[in-house]
Coordinates of C-alpha atoms in Angstrom, one line a residue:
X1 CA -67.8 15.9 -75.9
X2 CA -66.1 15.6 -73.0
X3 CA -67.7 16.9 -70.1
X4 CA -66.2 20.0 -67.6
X5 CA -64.5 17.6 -65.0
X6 CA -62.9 15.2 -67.5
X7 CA -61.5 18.4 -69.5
X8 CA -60.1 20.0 -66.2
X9 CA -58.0 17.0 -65.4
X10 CA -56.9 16.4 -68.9
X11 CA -55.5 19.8 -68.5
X12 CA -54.1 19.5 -65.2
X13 CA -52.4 16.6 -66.9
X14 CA -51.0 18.8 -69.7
X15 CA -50.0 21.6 -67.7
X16 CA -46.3 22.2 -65.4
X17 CA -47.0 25.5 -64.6
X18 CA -50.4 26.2 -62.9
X19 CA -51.5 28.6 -60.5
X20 CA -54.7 28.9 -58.4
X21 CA -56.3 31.3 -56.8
X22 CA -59.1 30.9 -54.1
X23 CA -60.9 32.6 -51.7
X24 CA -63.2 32.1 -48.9
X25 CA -65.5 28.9 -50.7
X26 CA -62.1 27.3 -50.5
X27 CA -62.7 26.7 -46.7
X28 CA -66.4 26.9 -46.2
X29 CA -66.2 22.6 -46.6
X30 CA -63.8 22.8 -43.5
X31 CA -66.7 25.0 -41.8
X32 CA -65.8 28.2 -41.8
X33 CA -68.2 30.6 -43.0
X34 CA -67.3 33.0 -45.6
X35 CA -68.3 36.7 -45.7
X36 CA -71.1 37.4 -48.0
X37 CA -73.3 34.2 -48.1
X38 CA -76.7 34.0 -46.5
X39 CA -74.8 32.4 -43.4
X40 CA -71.5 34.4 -43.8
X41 CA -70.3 37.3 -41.5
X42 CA -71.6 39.9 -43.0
X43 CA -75.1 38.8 -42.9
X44 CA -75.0 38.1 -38.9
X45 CA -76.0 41.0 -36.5
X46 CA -73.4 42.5 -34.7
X47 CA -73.0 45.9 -32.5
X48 CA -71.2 46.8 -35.7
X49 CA -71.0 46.3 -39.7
X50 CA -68.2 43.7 -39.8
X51 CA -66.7 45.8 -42.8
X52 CA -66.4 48.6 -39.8
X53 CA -65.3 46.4 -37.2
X54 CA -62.6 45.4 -39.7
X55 CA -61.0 48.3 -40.3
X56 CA -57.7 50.2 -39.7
X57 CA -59.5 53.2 -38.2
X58 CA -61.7 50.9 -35.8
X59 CA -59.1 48.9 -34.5
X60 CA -57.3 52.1 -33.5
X61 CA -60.6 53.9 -32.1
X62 CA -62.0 50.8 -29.9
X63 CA -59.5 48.0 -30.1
X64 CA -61.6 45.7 -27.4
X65 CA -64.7 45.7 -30.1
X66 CA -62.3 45.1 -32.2
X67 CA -60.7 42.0 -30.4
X68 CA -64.3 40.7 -29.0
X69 CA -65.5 40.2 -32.6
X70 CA -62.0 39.0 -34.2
X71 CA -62.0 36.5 -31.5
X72 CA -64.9 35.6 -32.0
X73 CA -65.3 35.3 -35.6
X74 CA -62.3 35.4 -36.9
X75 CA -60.3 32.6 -34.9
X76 CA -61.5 29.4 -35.8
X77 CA -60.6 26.2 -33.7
X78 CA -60.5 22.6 -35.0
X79 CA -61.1 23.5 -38.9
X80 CA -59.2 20.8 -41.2
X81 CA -57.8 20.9 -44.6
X82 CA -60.5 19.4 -47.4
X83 CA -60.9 17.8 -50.4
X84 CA -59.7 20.6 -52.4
X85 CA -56.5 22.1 -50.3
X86 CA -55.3 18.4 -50.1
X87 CA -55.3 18.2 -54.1
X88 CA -53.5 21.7 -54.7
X89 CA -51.1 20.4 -51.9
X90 CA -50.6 17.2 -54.4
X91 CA -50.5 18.8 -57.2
X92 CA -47.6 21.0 -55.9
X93 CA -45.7 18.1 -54.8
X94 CA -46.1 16.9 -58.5
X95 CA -44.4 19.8 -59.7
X96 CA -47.8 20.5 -61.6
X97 CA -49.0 23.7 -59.2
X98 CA -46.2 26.2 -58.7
X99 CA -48.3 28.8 -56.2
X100 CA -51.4 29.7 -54.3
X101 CA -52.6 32.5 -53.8
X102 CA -55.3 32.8 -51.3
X103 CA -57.7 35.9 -50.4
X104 CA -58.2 33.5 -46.8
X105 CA -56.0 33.9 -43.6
X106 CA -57.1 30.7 -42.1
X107 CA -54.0 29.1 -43.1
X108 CA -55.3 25.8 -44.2
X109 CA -53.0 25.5 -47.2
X110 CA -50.3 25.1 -45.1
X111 CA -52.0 23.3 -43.1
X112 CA -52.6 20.5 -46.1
X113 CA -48.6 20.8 -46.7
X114 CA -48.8 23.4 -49.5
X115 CA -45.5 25.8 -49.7
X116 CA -45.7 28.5 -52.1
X117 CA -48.8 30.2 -50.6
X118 CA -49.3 34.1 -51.2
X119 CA -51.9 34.9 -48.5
X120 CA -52.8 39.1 -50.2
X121 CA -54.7 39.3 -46.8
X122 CA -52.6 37.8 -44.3
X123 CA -53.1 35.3 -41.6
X124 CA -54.7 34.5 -38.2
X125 CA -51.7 32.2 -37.3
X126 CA -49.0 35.3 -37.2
X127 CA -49.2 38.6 -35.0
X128 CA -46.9 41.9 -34.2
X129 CA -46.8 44.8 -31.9
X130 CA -48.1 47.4 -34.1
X131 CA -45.7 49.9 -32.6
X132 CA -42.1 48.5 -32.4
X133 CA -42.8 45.0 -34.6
X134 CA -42.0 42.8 -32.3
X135 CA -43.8 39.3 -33.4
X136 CA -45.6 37.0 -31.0
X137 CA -47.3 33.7 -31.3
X138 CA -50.9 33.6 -32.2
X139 CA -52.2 32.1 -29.1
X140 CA -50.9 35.5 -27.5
X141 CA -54.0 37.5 -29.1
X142 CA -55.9 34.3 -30.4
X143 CA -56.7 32.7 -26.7
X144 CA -56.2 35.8 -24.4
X145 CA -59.1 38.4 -23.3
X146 CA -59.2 41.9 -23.8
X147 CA -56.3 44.0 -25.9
X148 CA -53.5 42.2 -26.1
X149 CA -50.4 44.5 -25.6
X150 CA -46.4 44.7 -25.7
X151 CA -44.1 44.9 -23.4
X152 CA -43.7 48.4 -25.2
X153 CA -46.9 49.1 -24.3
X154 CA -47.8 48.7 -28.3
X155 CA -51.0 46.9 -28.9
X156 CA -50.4 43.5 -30.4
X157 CA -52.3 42.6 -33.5
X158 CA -52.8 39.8 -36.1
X159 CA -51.4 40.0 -39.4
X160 CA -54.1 40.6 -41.5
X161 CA -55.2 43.6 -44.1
X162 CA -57.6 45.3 -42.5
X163 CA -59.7 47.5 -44.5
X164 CA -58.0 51.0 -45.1
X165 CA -54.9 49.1 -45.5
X166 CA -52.4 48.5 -48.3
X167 CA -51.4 44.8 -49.6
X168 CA -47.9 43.9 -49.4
X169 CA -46.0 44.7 -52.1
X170 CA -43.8 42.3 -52.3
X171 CA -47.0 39.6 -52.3
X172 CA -48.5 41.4 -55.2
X173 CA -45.7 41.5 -57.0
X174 CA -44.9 37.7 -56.6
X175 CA -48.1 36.7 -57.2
X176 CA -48.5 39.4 -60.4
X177 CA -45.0 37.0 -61.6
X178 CA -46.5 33.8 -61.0
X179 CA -49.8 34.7 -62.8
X180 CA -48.3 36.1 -65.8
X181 CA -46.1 33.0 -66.5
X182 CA -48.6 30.6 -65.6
X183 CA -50.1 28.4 -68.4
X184 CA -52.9 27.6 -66.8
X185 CA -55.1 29.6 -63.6
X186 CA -57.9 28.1 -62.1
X187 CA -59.9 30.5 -60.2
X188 CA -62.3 28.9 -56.9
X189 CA -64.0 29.8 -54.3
X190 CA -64.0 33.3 -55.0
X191 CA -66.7 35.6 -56.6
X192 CA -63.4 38.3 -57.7
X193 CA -65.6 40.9 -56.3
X194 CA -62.7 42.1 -53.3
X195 CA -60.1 44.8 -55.2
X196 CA -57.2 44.6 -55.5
X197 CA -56.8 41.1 -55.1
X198 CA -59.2 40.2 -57.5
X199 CA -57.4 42.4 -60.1
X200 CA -54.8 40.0 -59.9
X201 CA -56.0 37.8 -62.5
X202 CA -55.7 40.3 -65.2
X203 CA -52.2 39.5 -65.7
X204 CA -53.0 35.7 -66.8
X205 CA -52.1 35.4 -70.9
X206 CA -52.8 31.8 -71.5
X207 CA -55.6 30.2 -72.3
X208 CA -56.8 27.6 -69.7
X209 CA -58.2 29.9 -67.6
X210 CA -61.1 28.0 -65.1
X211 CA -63.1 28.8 -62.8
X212 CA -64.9 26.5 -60.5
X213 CA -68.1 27.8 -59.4
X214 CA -71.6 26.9 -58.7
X215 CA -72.5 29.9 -60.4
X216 CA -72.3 31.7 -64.2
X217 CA -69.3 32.9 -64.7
X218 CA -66.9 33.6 -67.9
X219 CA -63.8 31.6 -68.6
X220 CA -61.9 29.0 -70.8
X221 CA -63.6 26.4 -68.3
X222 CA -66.1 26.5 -65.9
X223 CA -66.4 23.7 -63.7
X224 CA -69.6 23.9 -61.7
X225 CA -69.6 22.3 -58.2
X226 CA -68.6 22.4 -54.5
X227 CA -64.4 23.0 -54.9
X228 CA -63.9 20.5 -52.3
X229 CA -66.1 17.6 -54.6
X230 CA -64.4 19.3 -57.7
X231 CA -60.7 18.6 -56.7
X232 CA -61.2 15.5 -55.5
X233 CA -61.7 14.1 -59.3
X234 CA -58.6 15.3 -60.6

C-alpha cells in the first residue's frame, strides 16, 4: 500500500485544479509563532488577552496598547518563505495550484512568488487611514512609535480583521468559487477552529480532500508531518 506522502504526490500529479488552504503552522518553520500553541501569542503574558488587544473595540478605546503589542508581536522582521510556501509557489507556476487561501497576514506567499493568494484576514504589509482611506506604506505604522495618524487626523491602521470585524466579501466569495470547483483541497497548518474562515471548506465536493497535520484529523488523506518537510516531497 502506498504510504501517505507517495499518495499525496500521485495526486498532485493527477490533479489541474487544486486549492490549499493554510493557516498559521504554514509559517511557524519561518519562525513566527502561531496563536494557540504552547509558545504562541496567546499563551504569553501580556497587560491584556491578545484576543482583547486584537479587537475593533480596543483599537478604538486605547489605540497606543493597541500599536505597542501589534508592533511588537505582530510585525515580524527577517522571516523567509519555507519549504512549503516555495512548493505551492511551484505548483502554481505548473498550472497545478490555482489559489491560496491563507488565515496568515504575514505575506509570505507572496513573498515565495505565489499570485492568487486570498488573505480572509488581511495583511501586515498594507495600511489605511481608517477615516478617509487614504493608504500608506507599512513601514508608516510598522517602524514608527506611538499611533500613527493622517494628515486628516484619522488614525492609520494595518489591514487586518480584527476581531468584531467582518471578512471581505468579495475574498469569501472568491475563495467560496475556487473551493467549490476545485478537484482537489489540501488543508495545512490550520486546526479549522477560527469561524468563518474555517467554514470555507464546506463548499469542497470532490474527493481528495487532505489534510496535513501532526495530529488526528478526518479527511480523504491525512498526511502527518511538519508542512514545511511535507511539501518538500512532492
Amino acid at each position: 500500500m502506498e504510504n501517505a506522502i507517495e499518495t499525496l504526490r500521485r495526486w498532485v500529479e493527477e490533479s489541474d485544479n487544486i486549492v490549499f488552504f493554510g493557516g498559521a503552522g504554514v509559517s511557524t518553520e519561518s519562525g513566527i509563532p502561531d496563536f494557540r500553541s504552547v509558545d504562541g501569542l496567546y499563551n504569553q503574558t501580556w497587560k491584556y488577552p491578545p484576543e482583547t488587544i486584537l479587537s475593533h473595540s480596543f483599537f478604538e478605546r486605547d489605540p497606543e496598547e493597541f500599536y505597542r503589542f501589534y508592533r511588537a508581536k505582530l510585525v515580524i522582521r527577517g522571516a523567509k518563505p519555507n519549504a512549503a510556501h516555495l512548493r505551492l509557489a511551484a505548483l502554481e507556476r505548473e498550472g497545478k495550484l490555482k489559489a491560496i487561501l491563507t488565515q496568515n497576514i504575514d505575506g509570505l506567499h507572496q513573498a515565495a512568488g505565489s499570485r492568487e493568494v486570498l488573505e480572509l484576514h488581511g495583511s501586515t504589509h498594507r495600511c489605511y487611514c481608517a477615516r478617509c482611506r487614504k493608504p500608506y506604506d507599512p513601514s508608516f505604522i510598522n517602524d514608527g512609535e506611538g499611533v500613527p495618524r493622517c494628515g486628516c487626523g484619522g488614525v492609520v491602521r494595518p489591514d487586518v480583521v480584527l476581531y468584531e470585524e467582518a471578512l471581505d466579501e468579495d475574498v469569501i466569495d472568491r475563495s467560496v468559487r475556487y473551493i467549490a470547483r476545485a478537484d482537489m483541497l489540501i488543508i495545512g497548518g490550520t486546526s479549522l477552529n477560527v469561524y468563518p474562515a474555517a467554514g470555507l471548506i464546506n463548499y469542497y465536493r470532490g474527493h481528495k480532500l487532505v489534510r496535513v497535520t501532526p495530529r488526528d484529523s478526518e479527511a480523504d488523506l491525512i498526511v502527518r508531518g511538519n508542512i514545511g518537510e511535507v511539501f518538500s516531497q512532492i
